[in-house]
Amino acid sequence: MAPDWIRRRGLMVLLLAVCILALSVGQAGARGPAISDIQPYDTIFIYEEGLDLSQLRNATTDNPVTELRKYQNDNPDRGVTKNIPVTDDTNFEVQDFLVGEEYGTYYAFNPVDGTTALVMIREPRIFLDVVLANPNHNEPLTGLTVSENTRIAFRITSPDVGAFYQAGGVYPATVDIVLTSPGGAESTVISGINLAGQNVSSTRFYTDDPGRPGAIPLSGLGEQGTYTVRAVWRTPAAFDAYAADSEPVTFTVANRVGVDTGTPTPTATVTATPTATSAPTTVATTPPTTAPTATITPVPTVTDTTVPATPTPTAAPLPVTVVVGALGLAIVLIVRRR
């Protein structure tokens, strides 16, 4: 077994190698120095404009990128499934009709250098939900009726923009929370709280998180009825112009105690039909005249085992000669006695 100092040194060498590898790869998804400066392994979004792809060139030849190519199974040794022309790699626009919803891994390409670095192309998506204020964020209110005394918050989710659209720790994408009243008026100010320009700095956040506008008391709306709310892209300008906003969600404000979690099915109440009251009937206490029929328990029949009687032997008739002899002897005796 190796001495402890050798094992410790081996661990230090391994950690140093990992750090060097991490530095050589770079920070995936972190653009820089500006949001338009695209590095290898960055994520870019359809509708983005003015992107600088020069950092994706071959570092030795510095030939400009002429295409972004998508390969079968993301393997450059396989066939090309999609190619996006790049006219100017210092001022590139990700056009949605060229991507055609085929999002994923694309390789920078030059006819001389072949494939160089890769980037990810994704769609900027935003989702919104209405929930109870902190600490009850796990209670959704979409489609429900709530009391005017309720305090709510909005949950904004953007899985890709919130994770990758950033440079140097700055997340420049923002959204407005737009509320439509029962009368049709739209506003980003809800119960006196301004919800315009919410910074998309994480994949999910709540409008009452620390540093956010705070919980919204529905008592400040001043009108009962059904409200509609949605998240609308504000920046960058290309997202505002072309990217889809969140699906609208609704909730109803009414004079109720607490929050409805569903409409219970009414339980049918069975009403007993009252029995007509008649004059009391005298109940005879005389026992019935019919005598109860006695139940005769049959006595089991005992089967006697009959022992066959021993037959009395029948005397066989004496032979005639014996009889004649006996009579003769009797006569002789009688004669002598005389």
Coordinates of C-alpha atoms in Angstrom, one line a residue:
M1 CA 0.0 0.0 0.0
A2 CA 1.3 3.5 -0.9
P3 CA 2.3 5.8 1.9
D4 CA -0.3 8.4 3.0
W5 CA 1.7 11.3 1.6
I6 CA 1.7 9.7 -1.9
R7 CA -2.1 9.2 -1.7
R8 CA -2.6 12.8 -0.6
R9 CA -0.4 14.1 -3.4
G10 CA -2.3 12.0 -5.9
L11 CA -5.6 13.5 -4.7
M12 CA -4.1 17.0 -5.1
V13 CA -3.0 16.3 -8.6
L14 CA -6.5 15.0 -9.5
L15 CA -8.1 18.1 -8.2
L16 CA -5.7 20.3 -10.1
A17 CA -6.4 18.5 -13.3
V18 CA -10.1 18.9 -12.8
C19 CA -9.7 22.7 -12.2
I20 CA -7.5 23.0 -15.4
L21 CA -10.1 21.1 -17.4
A22 CA -12.9 23.4 -16.1
L23 CA -10.9 26.5 -17.0
S24 CA -10.2 25.2 -20.5
V25 CA -13.8 24.4 -21.2
G26 CA -15.1 27.7 -19.9
Q27 CA -18.3 28.5 -18.0
A28 CA -21.1 27.0 -20.1
G29 CA -24.0 29.3 -20.7
A30 CA -22.3 32.4 -19.4
R31 CA -22.0 34.9 -22.2
G32 CA -19.5 37.7 -22.1
P33 CA -18.4 40.3 -21.8
A34 CA -21.8 41.4 -23.2
I35 CA -25.0 39.5 -23.7
S36 CA -24.5 39.5 -27.5
D37 CA -21.0 38.0 -27.3
I38 CA -21.5 34.3 -27.8
Q39 CA -18.9 31.8 -26.5
P40 CA -18.6 28.1 -27.2
Y41 CA -21.4 26.0 -25.4
D42 CA -23.6 29.1 -24.9
T43 CA -27.4 29.0 -25.4
I44 CA -28.9 31.4 -27.8
F45 CA -32.6 32.0 -28.5
I46 CA -34.7 32.4 -31.6
Y47 CA -35.6 36.1 -32.3
E48 CA -32.3 37.3 -30.9
E49 CA -30.5 39.9 -33.0
G50 CA -27.0 41.3 -33.3
L51 CA -25.2 38.3 -31.9
D52 CA -21.4 38.1 -32.3
L53 CA -20.4 34.5 -33.2
S54 CA -16.7 35.3 -33.9
Q55 CA -15.6 33.4 -30.8
L56 CA -16.9 30.2 -32.4
R57 CA -14.3 30.4 -35.2
N58 CA -11.2 28.2 -35.5
A59 CA -8.7 29.9 -33.2
T60 CA -5.8 29.2 -35.6
T61 CA -7.3 30.2 -39.0
D62 CA -9.8 32.7 -37.7
N63 CA -12.0 32.0 -40.7
P64 CA -15.6 33.3 -40.2
V65 CA -18.4 31.1 -39.4
T66 CA -20.6 30.5 -42.5
E67 CA -23.2 28.1 -41.1
L68 CA -24.7 26.6 -38.0
R69 CA -25.3 22.9 -38.6
K70 CA -27.4 20.4 -36.7
Y71 CA -26.3 16.8 -37.1
Q72 CA -28.0 13.5 -36.7
N73 CA -27.8 12.4 -33.0
D74 CA -25.7 15.6 -32.5
N75 CA -22.7 13.8 -34.0
P76 CA -20.7 15.8 -36.6
D77 CA -19.6 12.5 -38.1
R78 CA -23.3 11.8 -39.1
G79 CA -25.5 13.4 -41.6
V80 CA -26.7 17.1 -41.5
T81 CA -30.3 17.5 -40.5
K82 CA -30.5 21.3 -40.5
N83 CA -28.3 24.1 -41.6
I84 CA -28.7 27.8 -40.9
P85 CA -26.7 30.2 -43.1
V86 CA -24.6 32.8 -41.3
T87 CA -24.0 35.9 -43.6
D88 CA -22.1 37.9 -41.0
D89 CA -20.9 36.1 -37.9
T90 CA -20.4 39.4 -36.1
N91 CA -24.0 40.4 -36.5
F92 CA -26.2 37.3 -36.5
E93 CA -30.0 37.0 -36.1
V94 CA -31.6 33.7 -35.0
Q95 CA -34.6 33.6 -37.3
D96 CA -37.3 31.3 -36.1
F97 CA -38.4 30.2 -39.6
L98 CA -34.9 29.0 -40.3
V99 CA -34.7 27.0 -37.1
G100 CA -38.2 25.5 -37.7
E101 CA -38.6 24.4 -34.1
E102 CA -35.6 22.1 -34.5
Y103 CA -34.0 23.2 -31.3
G104 CA -30.9 21.7 -29.7
T105 CA -27.2 21.5 -30.5
Y106 CA -25.7 23.3 -33.5
Y107 CA -22.1 23.4 -34.6
A108 CA -20.4 26.4 -36.2
F109 CA -19.1 25.5 -39.6
N110 CA -16.6 26.8 -42.2
P111 CA -15.9 25.1 -45.5
V112 CA -12.1 25.2 -44.8
D113 CA -12.1 24.4 -41.1
G114 CA -15.2 22.1 -40.9
T115 CA -17.0 22.1 -37.6
T116 CA -15.5 24.2 -34.8
A117 CA -17.5 25.1 -31.6
L118 CA -21.0 24.3 -30.6
V119 CA -24.0 26.3 -29.3
M120 CA -27.5 25.5 -28.2
I121 CA -30.6 27.1 -29.8
R122 CA -33.7 27.3 -27.7
E123 CA -37.1 29.0 -27.6
P124 CA -37.8 31.8 -25.0
R125 CA -40.8 30.5 -23.0
I126 CA -42.6 32.0 -20.0
F127 CA -45.2 30.5 -17.7
L128 CA -47.4 32.2 -15.0
D129 CA -49.5 30.9 -12.2
V130 CA -51.5 32.8 -9.4
V131 CA -50.9 31.4 -5.9
L132 CA -51.5 32.3 -2.3
A133 CA -48.8 34.6 -0.9
N134 CA -45.8 33.3 1.0
P135 CA -45.7 31.0 2.9
N136 CA -48.5 29.3 1.0
H137 CA -47.0 29.3 -2.5
N138 CA -48.1 25.6 -3.0
E139 CA -51.7 26.7 -3.1
P140 CA -52.7 27.5 -6.7
L141 CA -55.7 29.8 -7.2
T142 CA -56.2 29.5 -11.0
G143 CA -59.9 29.2 -11.8
L144 CA -61.0 29.5 -8.2
T145 CA -63.0 32.0 -6.3
V146 CA -61.2 33.9 -3.5
S147 CA -62.2 36.3 -0.8
E148 CA -61.3 40.0 -1.0
N149 CA -59.3 39.5 2.2
T150 CA -56.9 37.1 0.4
R151 CA -53.2 38.0 -0.3
I152 CA -51.8 36.5 -3.5
A153 CA -48.6 36.3 -5.5
F154 CA -47.6 35.4 -9.0
R155 CA -45.2 32.6 -9.9
I156 CA -43.2 33.1 -13.1
T157 CA -41.3 30.2 -14.7
S158 CA -38.8 30.4 -17.5
P159 CA -36.7 27.3 -17.7
D160 CA -34.3 28.4 -20.4
V161 CA -34.2 32.2 -20.3
G162 CA -33.9 32.2 -16.5
A163 CA -31.0 29.8 -16.7
F164 CA -28.9 30.9 -19.7
Y165 CA -29.8 34.4 -20.8
Q166 CA -27.2 36.2 -18.7
A167 CA -23.7 37.7 -19.0
G168 CA -21.5 38.3 -16.0
G169 CA -24.2 37.4 -13.6
V170 CA -26.6 40.0 -15.1
Y171 CA -30.0 38.7 -16.4
P172 CA -31.3 41.4 -18.8
A173 CA -34.6 39.7 -19.8
T174 CA -37.7 41.2 -18.1
V175 CA -41.5 40.6 -18.2
D176 CA -44.6 42.7 -17.2
I177 CA -47.4 41.1 -15.2
V178 CA -50.6 42.4 -16.9
L179 CA -53.9 42.2 -15.1
T180 CA -57.2 42.5 -16.9
S181 CA -60.2 43.6 -14.8
P182 CA -63.8 42.3 -15.1
G183 CA -64.5 45.4 -17.0
G184 CA -61.7 44.9 -19.5
A185 CA -59.2 47.4 -18.3
E186 CA -55.5 46.3 -18.3
S187 CA -52.8 47.4 -15.9
T188 CA -49.4 46.4 -14.5
V189 CA -50.3 48.1 -11.2
I190 CA -52.3 45.7 -9.0
S191 CA -53.6 46.9 -5.7
G192 CA -51.1 49.8 -5.8
I193 CA -48.1 47.5 -6.5
N194 CA -46.2 47.9 -9.7
L195 CA -45.5 44.6 -11.4
A196 CA -43.9 45.9 -14.6
G197 CA -40.3 45.0 -15.6
Q198 CA -39.9 41.8 -13.5
N199 CA -36.3 40.6 -14.0
V200 CA -36.1 37.0 -15.2
S201 CA -33.1 36.1 -13.1
S202 CA -33.9 32.5 -12.3
T203 CA -35.8 29.6 -13.7
R204 CA -38.7 30.3 -11.3
F205 CA -39.5 33.1 -8.9
Y206 CA -42.5 34.6 -7.0
T207 CA -43.5 38.3 -7.0
D208 CA -43.3 38.3 -3.2
D209 CA -39.8 36.9 -3.0
P210 CA -37.2 39.1 -1.2
G211 CA -36.3 42.0 -3.5
R212 CA -39.6 41.6 -5.4
P213 CA -42.7 43.9 -5.2
G214 CA -44.4 41.8 -2.5
A215 CA -47.7 40.1 -1.7
I216 CA -50.8 41.6 -3.4
P217 CA -53.9 42.2 -1.2
L218 CA -57.0 41.6 -3.3
S219 CA -58.9 44.2 -1.1
G220 CA -57.1 46.8 -3.2
L221 CA -58.7 45.8 -6.5
G222 CA -62.0 47.5 -5.6
E223 CA -64.1 45.4 -7.9
Q224 CA -65.5 41.9 -7.7
G225 CA -65.6 39.5 -10.6
T226 CA -63.3 37.4 -12.7
Y227 CA -59.7 38.7 -13.4
T228 CA -57.3 37.6 -16.1
V229 CA -53.5 37.8 -15.7
R230 CA -50.6 37.0 -18.0
A231 CA -46.8 37.5 -18.2
V232 CA -45.7 39.6 -21.2
W233 CA -42.1 39.9 -22.5
R234 CA -40.7 43.4 -22.1
T235 CA -37.0 43.0 -22.9
P236 CA -35.1 42.3 -25.0
A237 CA -37.0 44.1 -27.7
A238 CA -37.0 41.0 -30.0
F239 CA -38.7 38.9 -27.3
D240 CA -41.3 41.7 -26.8
A241 CA -42.0 41.8 -30.5
Y242 CA -42.0 38.1 -31.4
A243 CA -41.8 35.7 -28.5
A244 CA -45.0 34.2 -27.1
D245 CA -46.4 35.6 -23.8
S246 CA -47.6 33.2 -21.1
E247 CA -51.0 31.6 -21.3
P248 CA -53.6 33.7 -19.4
V249 CA -54.9 32.5 -16.1
T250 CA -58.1 33.6 -14.3
F251 CA -59.3 33.9 -10.8
T252 CA -62.5 35.3 -9.3
V253 CA -62.8 37.7 -6.4
A254 CA -66.1 37.5 -4.4
N255 CA -67.5 37.8 -0.9
R256 CA -66.4 34.5 0.4
V257 CA -64.6 33.2 3.5
G258 CA -61.4 31.5 2.6
V259 CA -60.6 29.9 -0.7
D260 CA -62.7 27.5 -2.7
T261 CA -60.8 24.4 -3.6
G262 CA -63.6 22.9 -5.7
T263 CA -67.4 22.8 -6.0
P264 CA -68.6 19.9 -3.7
T265 CA -71.4 17.7 -5.0
P266 CA -74.5 18.4 -2.9
T267 CA -75.5 15.5 -0.8
A268 CA -79.2 14.6 -1.2
T269 CA -81.1 14.9 2.1
V270 CA -83.7 12.2 2.5
T271 CA -86.9 13.6 4.2
A272 CA -89.0 11.0 5.9
T273 CA -92.7 11.0 5.1
P274 CA -94.6 11.6 8.3
T275 CA -96.9 8.7 9.4
A276 CA -100.5 9.7 9.9
T277 CA -101.4 9.7 13.6
S278 CA -104.5 7.6 14.4
A279 CA -106.4 6.8 17.5
P280 CA -104.4 4.5 19.8
T281 CA -105.3 1.0 19.2
T282 CA -105.8 -1.2 22.3
V283 CA -103.4 -4.0 22.1
A284 CA -104.9 -7.2 23.5
T285 CA -102.7 -8.9 26.1
T286 CA -104.7 -12.2 26.0
P287 CA -102.5 -14.9 24.8
P288 CA -103.5 -16.4 21.5
T289 CA -106.2 -19.0 21.7
T290 CA -104.4 -21.2 19.3
A291 CA -102.2 -23.5 21.2
P292 CA -98.8 -23.6 19.8
T293 CA -98.2 -26.8 17.9
A294 CA -95.9 -29.0 19.9
T295 CA -92.9 -29.9 18.0
I296 CA -92.5 -33.7 18.4
T297 CA -89.0 -34.7 18.3
P298 CA -89.0 -38.1 16.7
V299 CA -87.4 -40.7 18.8
P300 CA -84.8 -42.4 16.8
T301 CA -85.8 -46.0 16.0
V302 CA -83.5 -48.4 17.6
T303 CA -82.8 -51.2 15.4
D304 CA -82.5 -54.4 17.4
T305 CA -80.0 -56.8 16.3
T306 CA -82.0 -60.0 16.3
V307 CA -80.0 -63.0 17.3
P308 CA -81.4 -65.9 15.4
A309 CA -83.0 -68.4 17.8
T310 CA -81.3 -71.7 18.2
P311 CA -83.7 -74.2 16.6
T312 CA -84.9 -77.0 18.9
P313 CA -83.7 -80.2 17.4
T314 CA -86.5 -82.3 16.0
A315 CA -86.5 -85.9 17.3
A316 CA -85.8 -88.2 14.5
P317 CA -88.4 -91.1 14.3
L318 CA -87.1 -94.4 15.7
P319 CA -86.6 -97.2 13.3
V320 CA -89.5 -99.8 13.3
T321 CA -87.3 -102.6 14.4
V322 CA -86.3 -100.7 17.5
V323 CA -89.9 -100.0 18.3
V324 CA -91.0 -103.6 17.8
G325 CA -88.1 -104.7 20.0
A326 CA -89.0 -102.4 22.7
L327 CA -92.6 -103.5 22.8
G328 CA -91.6 -107.1 23.0
L329 CA -89.3 -106.4 25.9
A330 CA -92.0 -104.6 27.7
I331 CA -94.4 -107.6 27.3
V332 CA -91.9 -110.0 28.6
L333 CA -91.3 -108.0 31.7
I334 CA -95.0 -107.7 32.3
V335 CA -95.5 -111.4 32.1
R336 CA -92.8 -112.2 34.5
R337 CA -94.2 -109.8 37.2
R338 CA -97.4 -111.8 37.2

